[in-house]
């Protein structure tokens, strides 16, 4: 028998790779931990480039421990919460000159005069926070709620316009020890159009606007794709070595490789423009404009349209210029502009003006009006949602408005259609409300030729033919009352139940939900956890044909596997999955925290439920109404019978609550348990776990490869425990730590 090589990589190549990894790791340690590099930055960069090139050609090499999976020496975990070092504020808006003047007067009132104002375009993109230490990029995060965002550092290495290293400059000297910058990532208009052309070619839905495209692209799991490619190559090599045919695997591999290539190229096309600074050490600019000059000199991209104006009239002229030229490529406008941001230039004056809870008083966004276009309303159709609400929507000839192509717009309900006075076949005015959601304003009455016809709201459900009715007397919305078996509602509920905020079942996407319903495998969601291989084998979506006849496909395997793990989800996810009105993750978590089991929840009266923090009387009513319905309770019973966990372990049931009132963060890889197991152990000892380090954290448990959290804990003086100390903590609480 010939021996199957474990990896399809020639031995000498693997040897060179191992040696490169060791060198890169050693240089990083010298640079970051010892502050004593032995090679120049240039030499280090070329080693790292060689390593990346090898991994690109042989992704199976990279594994989980490659130093390329970290940026600037810090391992980052995709989508983990990251607390920004300084709060990211939003902006207040003004929409005309009078409002702008009123803002300028308030500024003058505080400062005593009209100060120099820095003007720059407002970029229609996605806000990000970037942190550099000693000139090296260590973190890229989305804005999130302004205090905590999502970690996307891994993707930074693909985004060409985000420097991973800042260069010293004549103007500003070496980059500062710590520098947090804020900016906008966006697609240039041309790139956006190319991406959408590509997307449409593949038969997928185009992005509504450059902002959505940027958000979707930035949040891609390139790391996962690379692992998938590596796994597929490994399977191909194994099959080849065993003398099996590899055509199908090759086909899948080629598709995976092409998708990965496309995804990383798309990510590479994102642009950054920096528009502010946050935390910093050793960098003390006197003016916003001076800070931009320094940032640009270190290699960070700033807008080339920045101007400082001394008078109100000059500011107005700047605003008008960009209003007129906002779509002109000839004027070098590379991105969508939705307004102009005006900032008091002096940083001391910014400090004197301060901020409200939401936005600084020293800056304002002047928003351009949504553009209005006309198009033809080809049809009005209706859509049935998860709660049975029947919503009419307009289908129009595709048209470009405020920077994106629009073809559909909601009309909310029948009285809205009447109020707007639109007929099918009309020319209609269309705009983007708040520059985002397309809105039909009304008909161009003069353009009518008599062929237009009125929309008639259906009286029966378009999907299940049940007569429609308002939920309550006098409601404008009408609903399909067949909540249990209406295919549209069931489909939406199944899709919701599988979502990331509920059971998180990746194998149950929209198509799988449709297939389960069409094959009659699911008549309501109570059936879901009874699905097995035999049942799925009767549905073509879950099978593939082989020479031995039809067999279960990978889709089926994935679904069954994930249904098994979904049975172990915490109670709050089960509650969200039930599609009870008003119960989202926040309310569900509060309920689970206070009541622990579904039985408790059903037993609890209105008063108890409404008293749960963040719940209140409306949600309490909604819960009670939901549980009063027989078939709803039957869903819960069937899930329970199929092994779905309906209770969170309470401190009491798990023994002593030695960690009551203690907050622990777990990071890195532990030997004895997975991170999830560690979190559960903390919860069952009565403690709380958190996703990020703050002053309120009592302990950080750090396993191998702990990254930025370890650094943050150390800087905040949060005690750090290794695995042995963690075991002591779990067993006997804080007093047991030796
Ligand atoms: S300054 C403290 N400048 O617009 C000042 N923001 O609607 C905060 N934005 O959250 C931001 N272009 O993400 C600033 N030139 C610009 C901007 C800009 C776009 C975004 C930013 C902010 C949002 C508020």
XYZ file of C-alpha atoms and ligand atoms in Angstrom:
762
model
C 0.000 0.000 0.000
C 1.329 3.429 -0.833
C 1.400 5.834 2.018
C -0.866 8.826 1.651
C 1.084 11.991 2.400
C -0.686 14.004 5.078
C -0.493 17.238 3.118
C -0.009 17.778 -0.581
C 3.121 19.863 -0.107
C 6.609 18.819 -1.172
C 8.797 18.185 1.849
C 11.468 20.781 1.079
C 8.756 23.402 0.604
C 7.186 22.534 3.951
C 10.619 22.780 5.537
C 11.214 26.239 4.109
C 7.774 27.306 5.289
C 8.413 26.131 8.855
C 11.699 27.974 8.935
C 10.061 31.180 7.655
C 7.322 30.954 10.301
C 9.975 30.593 12.985
C 11.927 33.586 11.669
C 8.869 35.820 11.404
C 7.746 34.870 14.900
C 11.181 35.515 16.351
C 11.425 38.951 14.690
C 7.972 39.859 15.904
C 8.878 38.848 19.448
C 12.036 40.921 19.259
C 10.107 43.877 17.884
C 6.989 43.837 20.071
C 8.070 42.206 23.309
C 11.775 42.913 23.606
C 11.889 46.215 21.724
C 15.133 44.956 20.217
C 14.721 44.208 16.502
C 17.697 42.671 14.738
C 16.510 43.304 11.157
C 15.338 46.428 9.355
C 11.617 46.934 8.749
C 12.248 46.347 5.043
C 13.929 42.981 5.655
C 11.142 41.921 7.990
C 8.496 42.929 5.426
C 10.066 40.840 2.719
C 10.102 37.763 4.996
C 6.455 38.299 5.783
C 5.625 38.802 2.106
C 7.345 35.535 1.214
C 5.359 33.766 3.930
C 2.073 35.158 2.631
C 2.982 34.186 -0.920
C 3.664 30.601 0.196
C 0.353 30.481 2.034
C -1.469 31.863 -0.956
C -0.086 29.086 -3.138
C -0.550 26.431 -0.451
C -3.285 27.584 1.953
C -3.190 24.187 3.670
C 0.084 25.336 5.217
C -1.361 28.250 7.077
C -3.330 26.375 9.729
C -4.548 28.215 12.772
C -1.160 29.146 14.161
C 0.385 31.052 11.262
C 1.698 34.489 12.207
C -0.080 35.834 9.108
C -3.346 35.304 10.943
C -2.333 38.121 13.241
C -1.748 41.737 12.375
C 0.999 43.724 14.042
C 1.716 40.849 16.396
C -1.747 40.746 17.899
C -4.101 37.877 17.215
C -7.546 39.074 16.423
C -10.781 37.179 16.472
C -13.234 38.111 13.746
C -16.380 39.863 14.939
C -15.367 39.722 18.609
C -16.449 42.915 20.365
C -13.733 45.569 20.557
C -14.049 48.505 22.896
C -12.840 51.673 21.201
C -10.144 53.450 23.179
C -12.138 56.664 22.862
C -15.854 56.968 22.161
C -16.783 57.448 18.480
C -19.332 60.204 18.242
C -21.946 60.681 15.552
C -22.825 64.014 13.920
C -25.840 66.274 14.188
C -27.367 67.244 10.848
C -28.583 70.482 9.310
C -30.497 70.641 6.048
C -30.424 74.310 5.005
C -28.520 77.552 5.427
C -30.729 78.836 8.251
C -30.056 75.743 10.336
C -26.366 76.007 9.562
C -26.344 79.661 10.598
C -28.086 78.788 13.867
C -25.345 76.228 14.603
C -22.610 78.757 13.727
C -24.219 81.289 16.077
C -24.172 78.791 18.949
C -20.475 78.167 18.267
C -19.797 81.929 18.173
C -21.743 82.287 21.428
C -19.292 79.973 23.203
C -16.069 81.094 21.510
C -16.822 84.800 21.087
C -16.071 84.869 17.357
C -16.483 82.890 14.109
C -13.511 80.493 14.213
C -11.633 79.009 11.232
C -13.792 76.139 10.001
C -12.458 73.013 8.349
C -14.735 71.707 5.590
C -14.644 68.233 4.081
C -17.034 66.016 2.096
C -19.278 63.679 4.061
C -18.435 60.285 2.635
C -21.251 57.772 2.210
C -19.404 54.803 3.645
C -18.949 52.838 6.803
C -17.224 54.219 9.912
C -14.220 52.313 11.230
C -11.754 52.679 14.088
C -8.086 51.871 13.418
C -5.417 51.602 16.118
C -1.662 51.819 15.524
C 0.985 51.097 18.146
C 4.521 52.148 17.345
C 3.328 52.718 13.800
C 1.972 49.176 13.358
C -1.666 48.452 12.771
C -3.013 46.454 15.713
C -6.764 46.765 15.342
C -9.444 47.518 12.773
C -13.007 47.590 14.059
C -16.421 48.701 12.878
C -18.069 51.606 14.699
C -20.794 49.526 16.345
C -22.639 51.599 18.930
C -19.758 54.089 19.170
C -18.260 52.441 22.269
C -17.902 48.845 21.130
C -17.529 47.648 17.550
C -16.714 44.374 15.814
C -13.177 43.185 15.222
C -12.318 42.982 11.510
C -8.528 43.257 11.943
C -7.925 40.059 10.006
C -9.373 41.661 6.887
C -7.163 44.758 7.183
C -4.272 42.947 5.534
C -6.266 42.684 2.292
C -7.410 46.323 2.159
C -4.694 48.018 0.206
C -5.577 51.571 1.217
C -5.228 50.839 4.949
C -1.515 50.966 5.743
C -0.422 48.193 8.118
C 2.686 50.234 8.904
C 3.053 54.026 9.251
C 6.222 55.685 7.969
C 8.219 58.400 9.729
C 7.970 61.746 7.934
C 9.972 64.974 7.706
C 6.883 66.947 8.648
C 5.812 65.058 11.771
C 8.678 62.748 12.710
C 8.114 59.094 13.618
C 4.528 57.877 14.095
C 3.340 58.161 17.722
C 3.462 55.326 20.269
C -0.323 55.072 20.252
C -2.589 56.443 17.558
C -6.298 55.758 17.162
C -7.808 57.140 13.952
C -11.350 57.136 12.663
C -12.433 57.129 9.106
C -14.842 55.893 6.517
C -14.363 52.867 4.280
C -16.111 53.101 0.930
C -16.079 51.869 -2.630
C -15.219 54.383 -5.330
C -18.272 54.807 -7.568
C -16.617 52.938 -10.463
C -15.642 49.938 -8.315
C -19.146 49.774 -6.882
C -20.656 49.551 -10.351
C -18.195 46.815 -11.337
C -19.000 44.817 -8.201
C -22.709 45.027 -8.875
C -22.245 44.040 -12.518
C -20.348 40.972 -11.275
C -22.961 40.164 -8.664
C -25.744 40.342 -11.248
C -23.808 38.158 -13.656
C -23.841 35.456 -10.976
C -27.604 35.854 -10.628
C -27.365 37.313 -7.124
C -29.139 40.442 -5.823
C -27.065 43.601 -6.359
C -26.093 45.813 -3.402
C -28.539 48.716 -2.951
C -25.771 51.322 -2.537
C -22.002 51.684 -2.074
C -22.430 51.820 1.692
C -24.140 48.403 1.827
C -21.537 47.003 -0.509
C -18.769 48.311 1.754
C -20.440 46.907 4.879
C -21.045 43.501 3.302
C -17.505 43.347 1.975
C -15.773 44.430 5.178
C -17.641 41.791 7.161
C -16.578 38.882 4.986
C -15.027 35.783 6.558
C -12.008 35.550 4.274
C -10.310 33.532 7.011
C -12.995 30.849 6.714
C -12.781 30.792 2.943
C -9.039 30.196 3.108
C -9.572 27.319 5.524
C -12.214 25.841 3.190
C -9.840 26.046 0.232
C -7.138 24.339 2.281
C -9.518 21.565 3.324
C -10.701 21.008 -0.274
C -7.117 20.832 -1.530
C -6.314 18.321 1.173
C -9.279 16.146 0.159
C -8.269 16.370 -3.474
C -4.702 15.289 -2.650
C -5.929 12.408 -0.532
C -8.281 11.211 -3.240
C -5.544 11.502 -5.843
C -3.086 9.537 -3.730
C -5.673 6.830 -3.157
C -6.248 6.604 -6.906
C -9.848 7.806 -6.786
C -11.316 10.098 -9.434
C -11.024 13.709 -8.479
C -13.147 15.477 -11.127
C -15.908 16.502 -8.758
C -13.551 17.584 -5.991
C -11.520 19.526 -8.559
C -14.664 21.280 -9.738
C -15.637 22.280 -6.219
C -12.094 23.341 -5.403
C -11.907 25.510 -8.509
C -15.159 27.222 -7.535
C -13.972 27.752 -3.959
C -10.672 29.166 -5.197
C -12.396 31.503 -7.642
C -14.847 32.694 -4.953
C -12.040 33.299 -2.494
C -10.031 35.174 -5.086
C -13.041 37.322 -5.955
C -13.801 38.015 -2.276
C -10.268 39.070 -1.454
C -10.015 41.239 -4.582
C -13.268 42.921 -3.626
C -11.990 43.543 -0.110
C -8.806 44.921 -1.626
C -10.815 47.534 -3.519
C -12.210 49.174 -0.375
C -10.799 52.637 0.221
C -10.242 54.412 3.510
C -10.484 58.107 4.161
C -9.471 59.234 7.629
C -11.589 61.956 9.272
C -10.610 62.088 12.904
C -8.336 61.041 15.728
C -9.115 59.300 19.005
C -6.689 58.165 21.708
C -3.018 59.033 21.151
C 0.255 59.390 23.011
C 3.077 61.683 21.923
C 0.910 63.438 19.320
C -0.603 66.763 20.249
C -1.855 68.679 17.206
C -3.255 72.187 17.737
C -5.747 72.007 14.862
C -7.751 69.336 13.033
C -6.094 70.465 9.783
C -2.666 70.047 11.387
C -3.594 66.530 12.517
C -4.636 65.626 8.949
C -1.313 66.902 7.616
C 0.567 64.699 10.095
C -1.647 61.648 9.404
C -1.154 62.090 5.660
C 2.622 62.429 6.109
C 2.689 59.064 7.957
C 0.883 57.469 5.018
C -2.768 57.578 6.092
C -5.281 58.541 3.381
C -7.024 61.873 4.078
C -9.483 63.648 1.801
C -7.969 65.796 -0.901
C -10.935 68.170 -0.678
C -10.175 69.495 2.822
C -10.259 73.317 3.100
C -10.174 75.682 6.091
C -12.514 78.674 5.648
C -12.519 81.877 7.671
C -16.034 83.176 6.946
C -19.560 81.810 6.944
C -19.983 82.793 3.278
C -16.910 80.796 2.265
C -18.302 77.760 4.094
C -21.602 78.162 2.200
C -19.731 78.446 -1.113
C -17.865 75.196 -0.323
C -21.179 73.424 0.420
C -22.725 74.675 -2.816
C -19.725 73.647 -4.865
C -20.016 70.027 -3.762
C -23.777 70.002 -4.046
C -23.370 70.908 -7.708
C -20.495 68.553 -8.384
C -21.311 65.641 -6.092
C -21.495 63.159 -8.957
C -18.778 64.677 -11.184
C -15.895 62.378 -11.718
C -14.221 65.302 -13.558
C -14.095 67.137 -10.266
C -12.240 64.202 -8.821
C -15.148 63.134 -6.684
C -14.319 59.478 -6.246
C -17.005 58.511 -3.754
C -20.677 59.161 -3.082
C -21.050 62.383 -1.083
C -24.145 62.836 1.046
C -23.204 66.218 2.467
C -20.384 68.308 3.854
C -18.950 68.094 7.384
C -17.937 71.393 8.974
C -15.597 71.249 11.977
C -14.161 73.938 14.232
C -10.481 73.642 13.312
C -8.806 74.534 16.618
C -8.588 71.509 18.925
C -8.561 73.744 22.022
C -11.824 75.322 20.787
C -13.256 71.852 20.144
C -12.560 71.093 23.800
C -14.323 74.273 24.905
C -17.413 73.385 22.888
C -17.558 69.743 24.066
C -20.164 67.202 23.045
C -23.736 66.175 23.778
C -24.414 62.517 24.571
C -24.517 61.763 20.847
C -22.486 64.264 18.888
C -19.814 66.927 19.271
C -20.984 70.561 19.366
C -17.928 71.563 17.360
C -18.935 69.722 14.174
C -22.032 69.547 12.022
C -23.090 67.635 8.925
C -24.813 69.652 6.207
C -26.925 67.009 4.439
C -27.860 67.408 0.787
C -31.526 66.831 -0.046
C -32.433 63.368 -1.287
C -32.539 63.457 -5.035
C -35.872 62.910 -6.705
C -36.262 61.024 -9.987
C -39.192 59.720 -12.034
C -39.780 56.146 -13.162
C -42.661 53.860 -14.182
C -44.631 51.952 -11.564
C -44.997 48.657 -13.393
C -46.940 46.772 -10.771
C -48.012 46.710 -7.157
C -47.609 43.333 -5.494
C -48.016 42.141 -1.943
C -45.681 40.395 0.404
C -46.663 38.308 3.477
C -44.256 38.690 6.401
C -43.341 36.562 9.425
C -46.198 37.900 11.510
C -48.677 37.614 8.641
C -48.662 41.305 7.819
C -49.570 41.840 4.179
C -47.570 44.697 2.682
C -48.026 46.138 -0.792
C -44.850 47.148 -2.606
C -44.213 48.923 -5.890
C -42.227 47.282 -8.669
C -40.657 49.956 -10.889
C -38.475 50.228 -13.961
C -34.955 50.250 -12.480
C -33.712 53.781 -11.913
C -30.718 55.428 -10.312
C -31.439 57.711 -7.379
C -29.030 59.303 -4.899
C -26.255 57.023 -5.998
C -27.879 53.603 -6.294
C -30.203 51.618 -8.519
C -33.699 51.118 -7.212
C -36.443 48.806 -8.444
C -38.716 48.212 -5.463
C -40.223 50.360 -2.746
C -42.567 49.455 0.073
C -46.009 51.064 0.092
C -46.721 49.975 3.688
C -50.489 49.330 3.436
C -53.571 49.863 1.266
C -54.432 53.255 2.739
C -50.919 54.476 2.007
C -51.394 53.490 -1.662
C -54.646 55.420 -1.697
C -53.175 58.423 0.105
C -50.349 58.640 -2.421
C -52.857 58.343 -5.251
C -50.653 56.103 -7.390
C -52.013 53.814 -10.113
C -50.314 50.813 -11.695
C -48.697 52.076 -14.925
C -48.146 55.616 -13.551
C -44.979 57.631 -13.946
C -44.036 58.225 -10.299
C -41.672 60.496 -8.377
C -39.218 58.489 -6.347
C -36.690 59.544 -3.733
C -34.545 57.978 -1.092
C -35.853 58.851 2.344
C -32.918 59.674 4.598
C -30.870 58.839 1.481
C -31.356 55.132 2.173
C -34.882 53.755 1.871
C -36.541 54.263 -1.522
C -39.889 55.987 -1.284
C -42.564 56.559 -3.921
C -43.696 60.156 -3.449
C -46.650 60.277 -5.812
C -47.766 60.130 -9.476
C -46.837 62.474 -12.330
C -50.519 63.091 -13.059
C -49.890 64.939 -16.371
C -48.167 61.859 -17.790
C -51.273 59.625 -17.539
C -52.740 58.271 -20.794
C -55.753 56.413 -19.392
C -54.157 52.953 -19.456
C -53.351 53.121 -15.728
C -55.358 50.978 -13.322
C -56.005 51.133 -9.613
C -54.416 48.696 -7.215
C -56.855 46.419 -5.462
C -55.716 45.046 -2.140
C -56.298 41.279 -2.188
C -58.931 39.984 0.220
C -57.333 36.551 0.499
C -53.751 35.603 1.245
C -51.748 35.246 -2.005
C -49.958 32.219 -0.545
C -52.611 30.257 1.345
C -55.927 31.805 0.178
C -57.103 32.463 3.747
C -59.338 35.571 3.947
C -57.295 38.544 5.203
C -58.370 40.706 8.134
C -57.012 43.539 10.251
C -55.408 42.221 13.464
C -57.597 44.604 15.464
C -60.600 46.709 14.504
C -59.429 49.926 12.825
C -55.856 48.728 12.092
C -54.457 50.015 8.797
C -52.401 46.834 8.389
C -54.126 43.665 7.349
C -52.873 40.221 8.150
C -53.191 36.634 7.085
C -54.690 34.999 10.200
C -53.474 31.530 9.201
C -50.347 31.908 11.306
C -49.807 28.214 11.753
C -49.620 26.883 8.223
C -49.511 29.852 5.824
C -46.419 28.910 3.775
C -45.191 32.503 3.643
C -45.334 33.012 7.399
C -43.921 29.594 8.138
C -41.081 30.153 5.673
C -40.222 33.494 7.263
C -40.440 32.001 10.763
C -38.210 29.073 9.843
C -35.714 31.448 8.318
C -35.855 33.649 11.426
C -35.474 30.704 13.771
C -32.262 29.682 12.025
C -30.820 33.213 12.181
C -27.720 34.328 14.001
C -29.757 35.904 16.811
C -31.780 32.703 17.358
C -30.730 29.020 16.948
C -27.930 30.000 14.557
C -28.412 27.053 12.183
C -26.203 27.783 9.203
C -27.576 24.813 7.247
C -31.090 26.273 7.289
C -30.981 29.149 4.844
C -33.832 30.465 2.767
C -33.596 27.748 0.106
C -33.462 24.961 2.680
C -36.515 26.433 4.448
C -38.430 26.516 1.149
C -37.401 22.935 0.361
C -38.496 21.618 3.793
C -41.902 23.190 3.301
C -42.352 22.173 -0.318
C -41.452 18.549 0.441
C -43.942 18.564 3.320
C -41.260 17.687 5.873
C -42.219 20.592 8.069
C -45.820 21.622 8.641
C -44.974 23.903 11.518
C -41.742 24.577 13.380
C -42.581 21.867 15.917
C -41.472 19.313 13.285
C -37.993 20.724 12.952
C -36.063 18.768 15.554
C -37.677 15.474 14.509
C -36.023 15.657 11.098
C -33.656 12.804 10.391
C -31.706 11.376 7.483
C -34.621 9.195 6.314
C -36.938 12.178 6.128
C -34.408 14.380 4.312
C -33.719 11.557 1.835
C -37.251 12.045 0.458
C -36.534 15.659 -0.558
C -34.413 16.328 -3.695
C -32.840 19.485 -2.184
C -31.121 17.300 0.394
C -29.954 14.502 -1.910
C -27.456 14.050 -4.722
C -27.419 11.331 -7.331
C -24.568 8.826 -7.299
C -23.912 5.628 -9.210
C -25.485 3.783 -6.245
C -28.631 5.907 -6.464
C -29.566 9.050 -4.529
C -27.663 9.764 -1.325
C -27.901 12.468 1.311
C -26.078 15.600 0.196
C -23.679 17.790 2.117
C -26.618 20.165 2.762
C -28.405 17.405 4.638
C -25.326 16.499 6.663
C -24.818 20.110 7.624
C -28.440 20.588 8.638
C -28.549 17.441 10.807
C -25.247 18.277 12.433
C -26.366 21.781 13.243
C -29.764 20.699 14.512
C -27.888 18.500 16.978
C -25.861 21.406 18.324
C -28.893 23.739 18.270
C -30.483 21.467 20.895
C -27.887 22.709 23.377
C -28.416 26.440 22.886
C -29.118 28.683 25.878
C -32.710 29.467 26.743
C -32.723 32.990 25.338
C -32.025 31.694 21.827
C -34.948 29.278 22.115
C -37.182 32.194 23.113
C -36.105 34.290 20.139
C -36.605 31.279 17.843
C -40.281 31.003 18.849
C -41.168 34.220 16.933
C -43.112 35.698 19.833
C -43.966 39.315 19.008
C -41.595 41.862 20.580
C -39.184 39.182 21.831
C -35.750 39.896 20.405
C -32.387 38.928 21.880
C -32.376 41.680 24.534
C -35.767 40.863 26.050
C -35.083 37.117 25.736
C -31.774 37.403 27.574
C -33.387 39.388 30.377
C -36.150 36.784 30.717
C -33.707 33.876 30.726
C -31.484 35.582 33.282
C -34.324 36.081 35.743
C -36.499 33.028 35.137
C -34.022 30.316 34.025
C -36.533 27.807 32.590
C -39.403 27.841 30.150
C -41.692 26.325 32.804
C -40.980 29.262 35.127
C -41.759 31.612 32.292
C -45.103 29.970 31.563
C -45.964 29.901 35.258
C -44.996 33.526 35.882
C -47.920 35.926 35.877
C -48.154 39.270 34.126
C -46.712 41.109 37.081
C -43.587 38.969 37.405
C -42.897 39.109 33.671
C -43.451 42.854 33.405
C -41.130 43.430 36.369
C -38.147 41.845 34.587
C -35.705 44.621 33.753
C -36.122 45.634 30.099
C -39.372 43.635 29.636
C -42.436 45.673 30.698
C -46.201 45.194 30.210
C -46.365 44.991 26.390
C -43.849 42.167 26.141
C -45.457 40.458 29.142
C -48.859 40.539 27.377
C -47.342 39.259 24.200
C -45.751 36.291 26.018
C -48.967 35.417 27.817
C -50.991 35.629 24.598
C -48.474 33.465 22.787
C -48.436 30.711 25.382
C -52.247 30.678 25.507
C -52.348 29.143 22.006
C -52.437 25.308 21.918
C -50.278 24.784 18.890
C -47.678 27.217 20.231
C -47.360 25.169 23.410
C -47.214 22.043 21.260
C -44.121 23.450 19.493
C -42.383 23.855 22.849
C -43.432 20.341 23.918
C -42.213 18.754 20.710
C -38.893 20.571 20.847
C -38.446 19.478 24.436
C -39.293 15.878 23.532
C -36.725 16.067 20.727
C -34.028 17.067 23.223
C -33.956 20.853 22.923
C -32.700 22.339 26.188
C -35.402 24.513 27.715
C -33.532 25.691 30.798
C -30.328 27.441 31.671
C -28.419 25.969 34.541
C -29.023 28.080 37.604
C -26.343 28.692 40.197
C -28.444 26.799 42.730
C -28.941 23.727 40.585
C -25.254 23.596 39.786
C -24.050 23.755 43.353
C -22.622 26.750 45.120
C -22.610 30.194 43.513
C -18.967 30.895 44.267
C -18.727 33.476 41.491
C -21.834 35.510 42.348
C -21.205 39.122 41.331
C -17.920 38.269 39.585
C -17.323 39.157 35.903
C -14.810 37.078 33.979
C -13.534 37.409 30.397
C -12.016 34.367 28.695
C -9.555 34.711 25.809
C -7.075 32.550 23.925
C -7.080 28.758 23.708
C -7.488 26.689 26.883
C -6.250 23.120 27.126
C -8.884 21.518 29.343
C -12.003 23.036 27.811
C -13.289 25.090 24.907
C -14.009 28.757 25.407
C -17.755 28.020 25.390
C -17.320 25.365 28.085
C -15.346 27.832 30.170
C -18.094 30.416 29.806
C -20.714 27.895 30.805
C -18.664 26.840 33.835
C -18.489 30.486 34.928
C -22.217 30.939 34.467
C -23.035 27.803 36.432
C -20.832 29.008 39.283
C -23.056 32.101 39.350
C -20.574 34.419 37.566
C -20.991 36.618 34.520
C -18.922 36.450 31.360
C -18.259 39.424 29.137
C -16.970 39.710 25.580
C -14.572 42.545 26.205
C -12.375 43.907 28.955
C -13.440 46.971 30.883
C -12.824 48.433 34.300
C -15.710 46.288 35.516
C -13.948 43.036 34.598
C -12.789 41.135 37.702
C -10.561 38.557 35.993
C -9.205 37.755 32.560
C -8.595 34.059 31.942
C -5.867 33.905 29.296
C -5.122 30.723 27.375
C -2.517 30.254 24.653
C -2.309 32.966 21.956
C -4.186 35.512 24.047
C -3.979 38.755 22.102
C -5.264 42.273 22.472
C -7.440 41.427 25.483
C -4.381 40.444 27.475
C -2.707 43.753 26.654
C -5.859 45.631 27.574
C -6.292 43.759 30.881
C -2.711 44.553 31.780
C -3.160 48.225 30.947
C -6.312 48.423 33.094
C -4.788 46.429 35.957
C -7.324 43.575 35.611
C -5.909 40.396 37.248
C -4.939 37.766 34.654
C -5.398 34.066 35.473
C -3.789 31.097 33.770
C -5.673 27.851 33.418
C -4.578 26.434 36.782
C -5.650 29.578 38.626
C -8.916 29.543 36.697
C -9.604 26.024 38.007
C -9.027 27.321 41.559
C -11.405 30.221 40.911
C -14.134 27.910 39.630
C -13.759 25.553 42.533
C -13.678 28.020 45.392
C -14.312 31.566 44.145
C -11.957 34.563 44.472
C -10.949 33.666 48.039
C -9.550 30.333 46.828
C -6.927 32.003 44.628
C -3.476 31.473 46.025
S -16.483 63.358 11.666
C -16.711 63.592 16.015
N -16.150 63.563 9.060
O -20.882 60.356 9.149
C -16.985 63.671 14.556
N -17.685 61.953 9.884
O -23.540 60.834 10.155
C -17.520 62.411 14.007
N -18.764 60.607 8.142
O -20.395 58.668 12.211
C -17.335 62.146 12.616
N -17.758 61.547 6.430
O -18.991 57.875 10.176
C -16.790 62.935 10.061
N -15.761 63.788 6.787
C -16.385 63.189 7.783
C -17.304 62.150 7.551
C -17.942 61.559 8.629
C -18.619 60.617 6.818
C -19.658 59.709 8.885
C -19.121 59.267 10.225
C -20.200 59.648 11.230
C -21.402 59.805 10.341
C -22.435 60.700 10.985
